């Protein structure tokens, strides 16, 4: 018999916080879940930590990749291995409150219009101490897909909502994460066109900020993280294209698609300086002249949204 929730934990060289992350999952008051760990060919003590935990708890499935397949593929393949009706990603750095699964499951199981339920996120430092920084939250329960998408782009800060519980059937109708910068933003935008997001107004997810976290990477490290080193990156053009395509793919009315595409066009006008700068990079690339590895990155949201730059 399949569990009710599948939890996917991608990891690469995560020995520093991995045991704490696993412990916070196994300690959940809601116990009807499977924990699938995909180890992306780690070279530290990650493998031994995973094997030890899998030997002690039958709910854990440990998958070790023979070679590093990249962060995006390691995230996405966990959805393929999930057997439950609901899915949640977990982070090897982060912690979750003991009642997170119970609280989220109770909400999403009762409302078929919801595709994602998450909680507010508290940021913590390397030692687990709470930080003063707050996220803007993401509660999107409007009936019209266009209204949900517009609100997402207007309010999105960090993509913490991706660590909530999602309906696996809706998740599998998206393209999941792509191998481009800010693909997490596009993922949430695509998913919200399939249904509503509900946010529990309490801090039940604890996201750790430390020197090795992806959110702290330099431009060069960020490109390497996504396997884009040595390639021309037209960040804003790619993000605009991906947002237009996810709208065209969405199972929504033509009128809703037209309104959403107009929103993309308006945001491109707002981003016109950055788009023009990237065209300059393209000309320099074609003519063999040097150009910055990455220009300014402005998220696909309004200036008032408080999105991290």
XYZ file of C-alpha atoms in Angstrom:
309
model
C 0.000 0.000 0.000
C 1.383 3.387 -1.000
C 2.035 6.113 1.575
C -0.025 9.283 1.451
C 2.961 11.632 1.048
C 6.270 11.224 -0.788
C 9.139 13.409 0.408
C 12.055 13.899 -1.973
C 15.405 15.037 -0.587
C 18.116 15.845 -3.168
C 21.615 16.150 -1.755
C 25.202 16.676 -2.834
C 28.007 16.798 -0.265
C 25.508 17.719 2.429
C 27.058 15.991 5.426
C 27.182 19.201 7.494
C 23.409 19.485 8.039
C 21.992 16.319 6.464
C 21.390 14.364 9.667
C 19.522 17.299 11.195
C 17.359 17.566 8.074
C 16.585 13.829 8.084
C 15.795 13.888 11.807
C 13.281 16.714 11.338
C 11.487 14.666 8.668
C 11.443 11.424 10.642
C 10.135 13.249 13.733
C 6.934 14.368 11.983
C 3.653 13.817 13.840
C 2.224 12.702 10.466
C 4.002 9.410 9.801
C 2.382 8.036 6.621
C 5.158 9.090 4.247
C 8.155 7.810 2.340
C 11.462 9.681 2.290
C 13.349 9.327 -0.993
C 16.939 10.588 -0.871
C 18.812 11.142 -4.130
C 22.544 11.463 -3.540
C 24.133 13.202 -6.515
C 27.440 11.256 -6.311
C 28.595 12.970 -3.117
C 32.272 12.732 -2.196
C 31.938 13.501 1.528
C 30.195 11.526 4.277
C 26.719 11.874 2.760
C 26.533 8.261 1.580
C 27.274 6.751 4.980
C 24.744 9.051 6.673
C 22.038 8.042 4.198
C 22.779 4.336 4.388
C 22.762 4.367 8.180
C 19.374 6.067 8.277
C 17.881 3.813 5.587
C 18.931 0.736 7.554
C 17.069 2.016 10.620
C 13.825 3.254 9.050
C 11.888 1.367 6.361
C 10.297 4.607 5.118
C 13.623 5.750 3.647
C 14.677 4.891 0.093
C 18.253 5.830 -0.723
C 19.256 6.397 -4.354
C 22.911 7.053 -5.116
C 23.672 8.392 -8.584
C 26.778 6.927 -10.292
C 27.889 10.394 -11.410
C 26.880 13.983 -10.783
C 23.880 14.679 -13.022
C 23.492 18.332 -12.035
C 21.292 19.933 -9.423
C 18.213 20.262 -11.653
C 18.007 16.629 -12.731
C 18.641 15.472 -9.182
C 15.659 17.523 -7.998
C 13.333 16.449 -10.788
C 13.981 12.708 -10.761
C 12.575 12.487 -7.235
C 9.129 13.216 -8.655
C 9.493 10.192 -10.952
C 10.263 7.942 -7.974
C 7.362 9.196 -5.842
C 4.502 6.745 -5.221
C 2.124 8.899 -3.166
C -0.710 11.209 -4.181
C 1.070 14.153 -2.576
C 4.708 15.224 -2.825
C 7.077 17.458 -0.905
C 10.672 18.433 -1.569
C 12.970 18.638 1.435
C 16.320 20.416 1.670
C 19.488 18.885 3.087
C 20.194 22.201 4.852
C 16.792 23.038 6.297
C 14.485 22.000 9.125
C 10.722 21.604 9.409
C 8.487 21.812 12.466
C 7.157 18.537 13.847
C 3.593 19.268 12.718
C 4.316 20.658 9.232
C 3.165 17.581 7.298
C 0.119 17.096 9.499
C -1.002 20.703 9.146
C -0.387 20.917 5.394
C -1.940 17.544 4.610
C -5.114 18.358 6.548
C -5.659 21.427 4.362
C -4.782 20.077 0.918
C -6.632 16.773 1.369
C -9.917 18.609 1.982
C -9.810 21.084 -0.913
C -9.356 19.764 -4.474
C -8.805 23.297 -5.825
C -5.474 23.498 -3.972
C -2.305 22.258 -5.676
C 0.139 23.448 -3.000
C -0.015 24.037 0.754
C 2.958 25.467 2.599
C 3.672 27.547 5.687
C 5.470 30.752 6.447
C 9.252 30.379 6.471
C 11.662 31.416 9.201
C 15.253 32.026 8.093
C 17.999 30.650 10.339
C 21.781 30.982 10.305
C 24.453 28.283 10.122
C 23.967 27.503 13.823
C 20.167 27.417 13.709
C 19.694 30.886 15.209
C 16.655 32.780 13.815
C 17.446 35.708 11.522
C 15.560 38.995 11.468
C 14.892 38.702 7.728
C 11.297 37.853 6.786
C 9.815 36.489 3.567
C 6.778 38.145 1.998
C 4.700 34.948 1.963
C 2.591 33.462 -0.835
C -1.145 32.887 -0.295
C -2.826 32.578 -3.711
C -6.440 31.413 -3.486
C -8.025 33.593 -6.186
C -10.430 31.735 -8.482
C -9.023 33.092 -11.765
C -5.609 31.710 -12.867
C -4.615 35.138 -14.210
C -5.241 36.752 -10.816
C -3.125 34.127 -9.051
C -0.266 34.555 -11.518
C -0.340 38.340 -11.286
C -0.318 38.207 -7.481
C 2.563 35.717 -7.513
C 4.683 38.004 -9.687
C 3.701 41.025 -7.570
C 4.566 39.462 -4.199
C 7.124 36.691 -4.733
C 10.309 37.022 -2.708
C 12.150 33.782 -2.011
C 10.772 30.576 -3.526
C 10.093 28.927 -0.177
C 6.676 27.689 -1.296
C 8.349 24.937 -3.326
C 8.981 23.147 -0.024
C 5.277 22.739 0.695
C 3.052 19.745 -0.070
C 1.855 19.475 -3.684
C -0.545 17.293 -5.617
C 1.611 14.890 -7.596
C -0.717 14.882 -10.616
C -0.518 18.679 -10.956
C 3.226 18.581 -10.350
C 3.736 16.064 -13.143
C 1.819 18.264 -15.579
C 4.466 20.979 -15.202
C 7.996 20.950 -16.614
C 9.379 21.034 -13.052
C 12.729 22.831 -12.747
C 14.766 23.881 -15.761
C 18.516 24.296 -16.188
C 18.394 28.077 -16.216
C 18.605 30.799 -13.588
C 15.389 31.447 -11.632
C 13.751 28.296 -12.947
C 12.197 27.995 -9.474
C 10.262 31.202 -10.181
C 8.975 29.748 -13.455
C 8.072 26.475 -11.743
C 5.870 28.225 -9.188
C 4.323 30.382 -11.925
C 3.453 27.294 -13.964
C 2.076 25.400 -10.969
C -0.170 28.278 -9.852
C -1.906 28.138 -13.248
C -2.983 24.591 -12.326
C -4.531 25.506 -8.981
C -4.420 27.513 -5.776
C -1.630 27.969 -3.211
C -2.562 28.029 0.493
C -0.188 29.391 3.117
C -0.500 28.375 6.769
C 0.182 31.613 8.700
C 2.766 30.120 11.066
C 6.514 29.544 10.712
C 6.833 25.771 10.218
C 9.680 25.759 7.658
C 13.165 26.857 8.709
C 15.462 27.734 5.829
C 19.139 27.851 6.639
C 21.392 30.592 5.244
C 25.087 29.723 5.389
C 28.216 30.403 3.351
C 27.771 27.340 1.113
C 24.039 27.812 0.433
C 22.954 28.400 -3.180
C 21.479 31.758 -2.153
C 24.970 32.973 -1.192
C 26.814 31.939 -4.364
C 28.732 34.418 -6.503
C 27.782 34.930 -10.161
C 30.461 32.473 -11.332
C 29.460 29.904 -8.688
C 25.791 30.322 -9.562
C 26.455 29.556 -13.220
C 28.471 26.488 -12.242
C 25.645 25.426 -9.914
C 23.312 25.304 -12.936
C 25.924 23.881 -15.325
C 26.033 27.119 -17.339
C 29.704 28.005 -16.963
C 31.296 29.216 -20.208
C 27.917 29.888 -21.838
C 26.257 33.145 -22.822
C 23.451 33.776 -20.333
C 20.682 36.126 -21.453
C 18.909 35.986 -18.107
C 15.980 38.329 -18.707
C 15.319 37.170 -22.277
C 15.291 33.539 -21.128
C 13.006 34.290 -18.199
C 10.598 36.241 -20.412
C 10.533 33.405 -22.954
C 9.973 30.714 -20.321
C 7.134 32.669 -18.726
C 5.420 33.113 -22.085
C 5.767 29.401 -22.863
C 4.435 28.217 -19.501
C 1.362 30.385 -20.066
C 0.799 28.907 -23.525
C 1.108 25.365 -22.091
C -1.260 25.994 -19.183
C -4.700 24.303 -19.078
C -6.552 27.617 -18.878
C -8.977 29.502 -21.117
C -7.655 31.373 -24.143
C -8.831 34.679 -22.676
C -6.839 33.969 -19.501
C -3.760 33.179 -21.580
C -4.112 36.422 -23.523
C -4.325 38.474 -20.325
C -1.326 36.666 -18.848
C 0.768 37.193 -21.990
C -0.047 40.890 -21.803
C 1.374 40.815 -18.296
C 4.609 39.305 -19.646
C 4.828 42.063 -22.255
C 4.337 44.760 -19.627
C 7.074 43.305 -17.467
C 9.405 43.224 -20.453
C 8.800 46.955 -20.839
C 9.760 47.405 -17.189
C 12.886 45.291 -17.810
C 13.779 47.044 -21.068
C 17.118 48.390 -19.777
C 18.250 44.913 -18.705
C 17.002 43.353 -21.953
C 18.893 45.974 -23.959
C 22.045 45.329 -21.935
C 21.819 41.626 -22.739
C 21.487 42.332 -26.452
C 24.789 44.171 -26.097
C 26.283 41.056 -24.501
C 25.017 39.022 -27.467
C 26.689 41.363 -29.969
C 29.955 41.178 -28.024
C 29.683 37.384 -27.903
C 29.146 37.153 -31.674
C 32.029 39.524 -32.435
C 34.405 37.843 -29.997
C 34.671 40.766 -27.584
C 34.657 40.285 -23.793
C 31.437 40.764 -21.816
C 30.348 40.198 -18.185
C 29.532 36.594 -17.326
C 26.229 37.783 -15.912
C 24.529 41.175 -15.956
C 22.177 42.591 -13.352
C 19.468 40.113 -12.354
C 16.021 41.550 -11.712
C 13.361 39.019 -10.852
C 10.151 38.864 -12.899
C 8.224 41.020 -10.434
C 7.504 44.663 -9.760
C 10.004 46.917 -7.978
C 7.715 47.104 -4.933
C 7.624 43.344 -4.402
C 10.643 43.168 -2.129
C 12.198 40.403 -4.198
C 15.867 39.727 -3.501
C 18.134 41.077 -6.206
